[in-house]
Coordinates of C-alpha atoms and ligand atoms in Angstrom, one line a residue:
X1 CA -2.7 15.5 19.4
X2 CA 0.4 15.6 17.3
X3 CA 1.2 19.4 18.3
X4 CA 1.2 18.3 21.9
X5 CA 3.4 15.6 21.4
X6 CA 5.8 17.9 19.8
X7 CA 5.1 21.0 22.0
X8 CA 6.1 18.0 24.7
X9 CA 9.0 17.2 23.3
X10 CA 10.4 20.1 21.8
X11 CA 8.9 23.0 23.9
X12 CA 7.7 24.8 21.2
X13 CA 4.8 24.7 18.6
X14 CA 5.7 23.0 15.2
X15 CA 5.3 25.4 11.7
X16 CA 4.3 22.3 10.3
X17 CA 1.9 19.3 10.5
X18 CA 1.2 16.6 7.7
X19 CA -0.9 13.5 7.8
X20 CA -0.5 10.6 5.2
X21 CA -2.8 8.1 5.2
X22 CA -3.0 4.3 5.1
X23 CA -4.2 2.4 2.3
X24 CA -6.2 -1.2 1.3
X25 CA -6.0 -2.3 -2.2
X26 CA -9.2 -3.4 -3.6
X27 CA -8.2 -5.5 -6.7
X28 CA -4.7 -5.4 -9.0
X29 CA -2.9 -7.6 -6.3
X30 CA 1.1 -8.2 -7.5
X31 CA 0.2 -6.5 -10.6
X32 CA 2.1 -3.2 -9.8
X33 CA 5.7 -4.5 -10.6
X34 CA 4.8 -6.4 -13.7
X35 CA 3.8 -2.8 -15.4
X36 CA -0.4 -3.8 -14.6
X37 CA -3.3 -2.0 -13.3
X38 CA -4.1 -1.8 -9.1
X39 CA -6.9 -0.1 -8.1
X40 CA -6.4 1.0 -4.6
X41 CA -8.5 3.5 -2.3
X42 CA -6.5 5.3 0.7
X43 CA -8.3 5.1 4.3
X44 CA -9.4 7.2 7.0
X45 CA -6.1 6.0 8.6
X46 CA -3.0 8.3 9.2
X47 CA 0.4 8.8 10.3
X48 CA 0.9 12.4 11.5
X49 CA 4.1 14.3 11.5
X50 CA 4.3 17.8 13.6
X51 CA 8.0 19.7 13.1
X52 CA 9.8 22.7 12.6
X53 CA 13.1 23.5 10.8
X54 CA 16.6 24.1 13.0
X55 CA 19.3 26.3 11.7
X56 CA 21.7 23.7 11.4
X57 CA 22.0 20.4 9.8
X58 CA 20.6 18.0 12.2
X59 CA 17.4 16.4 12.2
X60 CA 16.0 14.8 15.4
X61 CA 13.2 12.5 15.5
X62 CA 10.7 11.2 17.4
X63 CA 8.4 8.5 16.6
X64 CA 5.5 8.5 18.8
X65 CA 4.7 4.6 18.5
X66 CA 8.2 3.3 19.3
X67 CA 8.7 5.4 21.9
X68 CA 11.9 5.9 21.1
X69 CA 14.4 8.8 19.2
X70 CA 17.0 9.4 17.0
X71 CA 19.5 11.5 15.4
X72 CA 20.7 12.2 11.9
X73 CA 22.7 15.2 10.2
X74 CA 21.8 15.3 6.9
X75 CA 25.6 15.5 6.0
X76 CA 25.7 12.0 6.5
X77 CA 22.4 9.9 5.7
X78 CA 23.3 6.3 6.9
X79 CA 21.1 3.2 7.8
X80 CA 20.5 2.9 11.4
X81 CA 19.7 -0.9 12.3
X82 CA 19.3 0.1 15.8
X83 CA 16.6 2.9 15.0
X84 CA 15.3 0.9 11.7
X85 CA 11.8 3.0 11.8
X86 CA 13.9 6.0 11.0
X87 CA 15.3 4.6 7.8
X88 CA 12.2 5.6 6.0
X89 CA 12.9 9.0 6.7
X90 CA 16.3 9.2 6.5
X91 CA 15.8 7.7 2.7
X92 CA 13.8 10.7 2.0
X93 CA 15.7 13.3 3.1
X94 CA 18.8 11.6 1.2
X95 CA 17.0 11.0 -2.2
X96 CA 15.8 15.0 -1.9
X97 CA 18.9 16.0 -1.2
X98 CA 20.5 13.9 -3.9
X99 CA 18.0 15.1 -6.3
X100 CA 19.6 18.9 -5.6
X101 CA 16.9 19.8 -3.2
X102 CA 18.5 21.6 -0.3
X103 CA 17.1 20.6 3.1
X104 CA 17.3 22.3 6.7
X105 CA 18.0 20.7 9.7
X106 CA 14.4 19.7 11.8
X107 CA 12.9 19.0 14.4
X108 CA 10.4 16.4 14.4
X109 CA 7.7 13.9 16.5
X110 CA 5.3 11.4 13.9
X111 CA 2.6 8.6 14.6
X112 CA -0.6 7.6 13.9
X113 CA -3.2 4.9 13.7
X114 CA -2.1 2.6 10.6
X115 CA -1.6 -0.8 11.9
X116 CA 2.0 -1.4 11.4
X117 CA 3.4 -5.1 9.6
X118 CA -0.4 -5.7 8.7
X119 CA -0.3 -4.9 5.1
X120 CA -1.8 -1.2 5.2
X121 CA 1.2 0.7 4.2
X122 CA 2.3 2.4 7.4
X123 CA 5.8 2.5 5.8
X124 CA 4.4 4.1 2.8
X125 CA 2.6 6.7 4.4
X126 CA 5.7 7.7 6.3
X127 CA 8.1 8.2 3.3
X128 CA 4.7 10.2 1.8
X129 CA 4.3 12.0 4.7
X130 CA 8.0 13.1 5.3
X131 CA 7.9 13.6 1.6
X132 CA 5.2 16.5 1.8
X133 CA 6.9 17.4 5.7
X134 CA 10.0 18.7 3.9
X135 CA 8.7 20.4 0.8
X136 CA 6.1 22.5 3.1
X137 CA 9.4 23.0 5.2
X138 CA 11.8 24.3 2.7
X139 CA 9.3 25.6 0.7
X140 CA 9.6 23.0 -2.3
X141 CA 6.9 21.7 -4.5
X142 CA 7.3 18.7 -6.5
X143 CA 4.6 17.6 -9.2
X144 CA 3.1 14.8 -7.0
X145 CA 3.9 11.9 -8.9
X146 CA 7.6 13.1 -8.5
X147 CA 6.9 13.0 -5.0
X148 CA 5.8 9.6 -5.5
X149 CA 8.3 8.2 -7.2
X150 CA 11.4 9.6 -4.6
X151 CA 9.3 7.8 -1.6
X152 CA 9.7 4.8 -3.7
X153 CA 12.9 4.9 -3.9
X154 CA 13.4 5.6 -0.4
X155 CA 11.6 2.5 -0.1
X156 CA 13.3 0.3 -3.5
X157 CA 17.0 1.4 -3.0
X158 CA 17.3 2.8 1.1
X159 CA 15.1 0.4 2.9
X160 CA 15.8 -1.9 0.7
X161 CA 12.4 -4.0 0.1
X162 CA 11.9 -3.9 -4.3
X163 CA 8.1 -3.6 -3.7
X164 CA 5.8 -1.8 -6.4
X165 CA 4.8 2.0 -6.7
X166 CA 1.2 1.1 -5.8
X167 CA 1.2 2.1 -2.2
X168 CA 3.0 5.3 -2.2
X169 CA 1.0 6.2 -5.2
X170 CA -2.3 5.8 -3.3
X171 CA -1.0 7.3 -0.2
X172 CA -0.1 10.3 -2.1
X173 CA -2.9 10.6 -4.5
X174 CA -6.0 8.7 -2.7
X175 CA -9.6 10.9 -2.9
X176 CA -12.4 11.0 -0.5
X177 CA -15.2 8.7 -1.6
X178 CA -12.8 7.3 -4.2
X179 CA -10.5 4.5 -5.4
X180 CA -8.1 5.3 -7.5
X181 CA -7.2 3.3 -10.9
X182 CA -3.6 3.1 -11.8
X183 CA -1.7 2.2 -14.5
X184 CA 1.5 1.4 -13.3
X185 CA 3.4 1.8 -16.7
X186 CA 3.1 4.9 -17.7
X187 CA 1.3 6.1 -14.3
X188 CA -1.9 7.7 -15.8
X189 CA -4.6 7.6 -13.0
X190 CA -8.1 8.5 -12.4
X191 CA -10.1 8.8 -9.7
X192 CA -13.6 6.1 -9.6
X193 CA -16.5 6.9 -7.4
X194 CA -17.8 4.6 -4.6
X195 CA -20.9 5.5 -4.6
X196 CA -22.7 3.3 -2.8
X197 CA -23.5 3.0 0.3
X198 CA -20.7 0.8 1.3
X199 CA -17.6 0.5 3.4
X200 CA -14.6 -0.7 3.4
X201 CA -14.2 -2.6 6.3
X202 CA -10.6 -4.2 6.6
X203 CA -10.1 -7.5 8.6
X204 CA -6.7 -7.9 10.2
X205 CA -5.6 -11.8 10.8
X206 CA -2.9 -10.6 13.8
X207 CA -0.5 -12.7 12.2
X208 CA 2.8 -10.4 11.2
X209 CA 3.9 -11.1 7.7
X210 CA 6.7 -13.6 8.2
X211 CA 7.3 -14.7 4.9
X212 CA 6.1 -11.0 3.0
X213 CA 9.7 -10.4 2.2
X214 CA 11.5 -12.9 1.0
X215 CA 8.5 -14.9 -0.6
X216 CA 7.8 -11.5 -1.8
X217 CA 10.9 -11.3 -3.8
X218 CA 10.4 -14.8 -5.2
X219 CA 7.4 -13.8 -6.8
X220 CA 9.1 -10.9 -8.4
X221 CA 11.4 -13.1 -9.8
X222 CA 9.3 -15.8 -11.1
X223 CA 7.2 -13.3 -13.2
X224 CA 10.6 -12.5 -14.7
X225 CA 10.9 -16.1 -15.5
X226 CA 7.7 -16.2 -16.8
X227 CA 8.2 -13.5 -19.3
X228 CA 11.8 -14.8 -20.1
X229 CA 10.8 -18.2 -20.6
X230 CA 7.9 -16.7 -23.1
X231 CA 10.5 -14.5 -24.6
X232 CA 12.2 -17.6 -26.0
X233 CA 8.7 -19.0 -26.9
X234 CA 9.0 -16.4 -29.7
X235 CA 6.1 -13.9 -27.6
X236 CA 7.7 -10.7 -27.8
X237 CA 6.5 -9.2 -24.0
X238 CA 8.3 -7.0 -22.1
X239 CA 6.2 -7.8 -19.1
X240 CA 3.8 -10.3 -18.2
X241 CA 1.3 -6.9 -18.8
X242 CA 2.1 -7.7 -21.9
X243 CA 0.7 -10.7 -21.9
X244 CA -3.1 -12.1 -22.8
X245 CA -4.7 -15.1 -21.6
X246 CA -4.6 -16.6 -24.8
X247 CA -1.2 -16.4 -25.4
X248 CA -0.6 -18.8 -22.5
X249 CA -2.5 -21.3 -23.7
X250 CA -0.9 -21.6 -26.2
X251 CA 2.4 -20.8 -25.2
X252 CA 2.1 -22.1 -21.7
X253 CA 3.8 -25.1 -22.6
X254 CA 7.2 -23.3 -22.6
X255 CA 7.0 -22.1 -19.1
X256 CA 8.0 -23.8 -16.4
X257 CA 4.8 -25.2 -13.7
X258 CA 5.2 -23.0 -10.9
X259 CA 6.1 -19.6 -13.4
X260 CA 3.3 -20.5 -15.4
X261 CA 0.7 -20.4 -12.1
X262 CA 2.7 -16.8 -11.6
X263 CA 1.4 -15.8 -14.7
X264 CA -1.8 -17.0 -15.0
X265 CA -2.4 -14.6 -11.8
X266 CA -1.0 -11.9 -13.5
X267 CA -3.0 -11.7 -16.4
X268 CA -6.3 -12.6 -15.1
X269 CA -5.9 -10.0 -12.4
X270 CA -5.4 -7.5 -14.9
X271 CA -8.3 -8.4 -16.7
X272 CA -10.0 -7.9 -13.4
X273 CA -8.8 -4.5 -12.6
X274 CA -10.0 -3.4 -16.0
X275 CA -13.8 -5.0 -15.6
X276 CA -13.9 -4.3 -12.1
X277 CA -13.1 -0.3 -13.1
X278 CA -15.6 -0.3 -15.6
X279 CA -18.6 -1.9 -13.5
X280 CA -17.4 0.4 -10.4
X281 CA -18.3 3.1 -13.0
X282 CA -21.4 1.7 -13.6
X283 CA -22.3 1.4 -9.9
X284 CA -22.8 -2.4 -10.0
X285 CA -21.2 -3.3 -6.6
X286 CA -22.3 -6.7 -6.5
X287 CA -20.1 -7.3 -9.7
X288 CA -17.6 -5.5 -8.4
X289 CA -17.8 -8.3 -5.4
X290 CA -17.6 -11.0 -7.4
X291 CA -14.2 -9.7 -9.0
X292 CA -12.8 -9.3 -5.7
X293 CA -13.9 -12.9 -4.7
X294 CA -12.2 -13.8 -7.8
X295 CA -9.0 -12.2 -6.9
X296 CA -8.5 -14.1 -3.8
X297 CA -8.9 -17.2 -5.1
X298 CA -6.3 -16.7 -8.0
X299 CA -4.2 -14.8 -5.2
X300 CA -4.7 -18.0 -3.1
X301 CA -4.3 -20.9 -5.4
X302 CA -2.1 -19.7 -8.2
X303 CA 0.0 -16.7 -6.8
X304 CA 0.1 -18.8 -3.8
X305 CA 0.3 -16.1 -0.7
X306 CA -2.5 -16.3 0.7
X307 CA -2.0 -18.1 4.3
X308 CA -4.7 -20.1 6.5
X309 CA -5.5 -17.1 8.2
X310 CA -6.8 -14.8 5.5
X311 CA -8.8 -17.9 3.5
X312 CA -10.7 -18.4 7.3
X313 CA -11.2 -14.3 7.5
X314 CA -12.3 -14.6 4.1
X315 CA -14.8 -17.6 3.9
X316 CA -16.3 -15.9 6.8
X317 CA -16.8 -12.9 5.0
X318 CA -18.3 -14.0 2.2
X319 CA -21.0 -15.8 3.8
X320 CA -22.3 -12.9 5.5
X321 CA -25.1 -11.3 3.9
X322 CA -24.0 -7.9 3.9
X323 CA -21.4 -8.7 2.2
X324 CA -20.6 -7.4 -1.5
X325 CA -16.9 -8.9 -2.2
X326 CA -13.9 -10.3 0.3
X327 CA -10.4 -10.7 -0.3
X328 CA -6.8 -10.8 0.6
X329 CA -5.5 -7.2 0.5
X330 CA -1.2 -6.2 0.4
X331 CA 1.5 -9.1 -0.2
X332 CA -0.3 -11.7 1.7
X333 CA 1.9 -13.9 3.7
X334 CA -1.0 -12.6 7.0
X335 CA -1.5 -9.4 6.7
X336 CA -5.3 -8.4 6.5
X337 CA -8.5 -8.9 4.1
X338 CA -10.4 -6.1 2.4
X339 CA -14.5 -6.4 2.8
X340 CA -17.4 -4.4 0.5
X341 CA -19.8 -4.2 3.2
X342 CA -23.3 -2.6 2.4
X343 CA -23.0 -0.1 5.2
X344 CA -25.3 -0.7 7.4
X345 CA -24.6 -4.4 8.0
X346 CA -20.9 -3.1 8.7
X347 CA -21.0 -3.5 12.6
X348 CA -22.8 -6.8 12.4
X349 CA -20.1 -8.0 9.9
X350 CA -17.3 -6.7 12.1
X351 CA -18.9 -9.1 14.9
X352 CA -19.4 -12.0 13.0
X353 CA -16.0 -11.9 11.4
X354 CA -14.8 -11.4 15.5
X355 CA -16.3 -14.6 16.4
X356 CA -16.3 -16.9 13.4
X357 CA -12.2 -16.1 13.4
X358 CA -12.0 -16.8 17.2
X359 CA -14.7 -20.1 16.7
X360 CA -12.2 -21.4 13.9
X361 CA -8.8 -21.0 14.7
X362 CA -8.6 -19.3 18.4
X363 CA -7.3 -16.1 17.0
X364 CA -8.0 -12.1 17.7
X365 CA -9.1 -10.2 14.5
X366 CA -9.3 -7.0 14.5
X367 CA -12.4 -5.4 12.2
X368 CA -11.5 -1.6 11.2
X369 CA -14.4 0.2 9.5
X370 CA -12.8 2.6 6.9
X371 CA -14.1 5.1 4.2
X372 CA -11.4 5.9 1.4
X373 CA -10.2 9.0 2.2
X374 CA -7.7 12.0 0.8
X375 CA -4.2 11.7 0.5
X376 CA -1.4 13.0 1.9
X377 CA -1.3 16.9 2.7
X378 CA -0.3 19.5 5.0
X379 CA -1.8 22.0 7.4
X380 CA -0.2 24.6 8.4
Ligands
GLA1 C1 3.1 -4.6 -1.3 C2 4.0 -3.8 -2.2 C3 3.1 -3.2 -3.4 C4 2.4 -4.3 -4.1 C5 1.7 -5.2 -3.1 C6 1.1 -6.4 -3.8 O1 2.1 -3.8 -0.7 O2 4.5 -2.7 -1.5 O3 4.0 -2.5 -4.3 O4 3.3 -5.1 -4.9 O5 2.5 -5.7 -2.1 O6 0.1 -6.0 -4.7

């Protein structure tokens, strides 16, 4: 599919083609950027990028599900507001380059099947992808969680949205059958089986995430508060990982109402990650659920970005019998809800959750039934 498109467009067969996938987070929610634990799983979702180096400098583009093109020599690496999808490669090509990685010029068509603005990481795949695009192409090899970290920054400093290193991570380094556990301090991972025989079947609300950036960037801040304000309490933290549920009882009194709901999130979610890894290793599922029914409600009623929307997807869910564990996935703000669904009651969930969410508020879901798949690599 993706060779055709760029045999189409470029009359000529690429030397390259790279998929990245999608992700879903299962539990560690706005833990990423306070130095916590996210354990993630990438999905049977991809952006796919065909291309082939030019001899010269210039690197055209074409992005399948805009319809549309662009143009950049990588002399000059600028924003481009009227092309804004481009901006995610463009920041990769500049942070390589920057990074004394000499690039050639390309030719280049991308696309694929992650929802876009609903909270899967399309944008993150696209930095992963053009990320392993131009090392196959110039015949680079960064150690992956190099990789990682440049598409971050394509994201953090060229975009310009200061999210976490979660999804890149995951789109990088996801594994079939697998979530992967993160420490997002000193980035040791490993892999945890899902055995079961479950999927992962991810509920998207339709409702574009309005508020995801700028609400997005207050929470950032107000953990900062939170561990400033304890700072001064006379808790030495660097981080609100840092911090332990008993330390804000008893020094929760020094934080201000709203920082102290922040933080409460925070920690318990952390505490989650680490319980939910260890029962996920012991293949109790149904614990596993519980956590991530957990999650949403401290997502919802102390992190405060949950939205109408995702509490209606996700009371739905968690009536359904097949259903293990239902939550909130991403920022929030809309966006979609993860769902452990015992695999063979995934179809019947995906219907019910159709017309309970059209019953309740009038609205088109869409159900995507996902396995957790590999990440981001090249064929050539
Ligand atoms: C977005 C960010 C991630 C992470 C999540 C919330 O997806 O890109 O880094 O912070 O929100 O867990």
């Amino acid at each position: 599919m993706i060779e055709t498109a760029f045999e189409k467009t470029f009359g000529a067969a690429p030397e390259v083609v790279v998929r990245a996938p999608g992700r879903v987070n299962l539990i560690g929610e706005h833990t990423d950027y306070n130095d916590g634990f996210v354990l993630p799983a990438a999905i049977d979702r991809y952006i796919w990028f065909a291309g082939r180096a030019r001899r010269d400098r210039t690197v055209r583009v074409r992005a399948l599900d805009f319809n549309d093109a662009a143009e950049f020599s990588l002399d000059a690496i600028e924003k481009d507001a009227a092309h804004s999808w481009s901006n995610y490669l463009r920041g990769v090509a500049k942070f390589l380059e920057a990074n004394g990685h000499r690039l050639s010029g390309a030719d280049l068509v991308f696309g694929g099947d992650v929802p876009r603005e609903a909270g899967l990481s399309s944008s993150a795949a696209v930095e992963v992808g053009a990320t392993i695009f131009w090392q196959r192409l110039v015949k680079l090899r960064l150690e992956p969680v190099e990789a990682v970290k440049l598409a971050r920054r394509s994201e953090n400093e060229f975009v310009g949205v200061p999210s976490g290193i979660m999804d890149q991570f995951i789109s990088a380094l996801g594994r079939r059958d697998h979530a992967l556990f993160l420490d997002c301090r000193d980035l040791k991972y490993r892999h945890v089986p899902l055995r079961g025989e479950v999927k992962l079947v991810v509920c998207n609300s339709g409702v574009k995430r309005a508020l995801a950036h700028s609400e997005y960037e207050v929470r950032v801040k107000q953990c900062r508060q939170a561990v400033e304000e304890l700072r001064a309490a006379g808790l030495p933290v660097n981080s609100l990982r840092d911090v332990k549920l008993g330390d804000l009882i008893t020094k929760g009194k020094a934080l201000d109402k709203v920082a102290l709901k922040r933080a409460s999130h925070v920690v318990t979610e952390n505490d989650r990650v680490r319980e939910a890894v260890k029962v996920l290793e012991q293949n109790d599922l149904s614990y596993f659920g519980k956590l991530m029914n957990e999650s949403h409600k401290s997502l919802r009623y102390d992190y405060e970005v949950s939205s109408k929307e995702l509490d209606v997807l996700v009371e739905i869910a968690q009536k359904h019998p097949g259903v293990l564990g239902a939550r909130m996935t991403g920022a929030g703000f809309g966006g979609c809800t993860v769902n452990l669904v015992e695999r063979d009651a995934a179809e019947a969930f995906a219907e019910a959750v159709r017309n309970g969410y059209q019953e309740a508020l009038g609205l088109r879901a869409e159900v995507y039934v996902c396995e957790a798949s590999d990440g981001a690599m090249a064929r050539v």
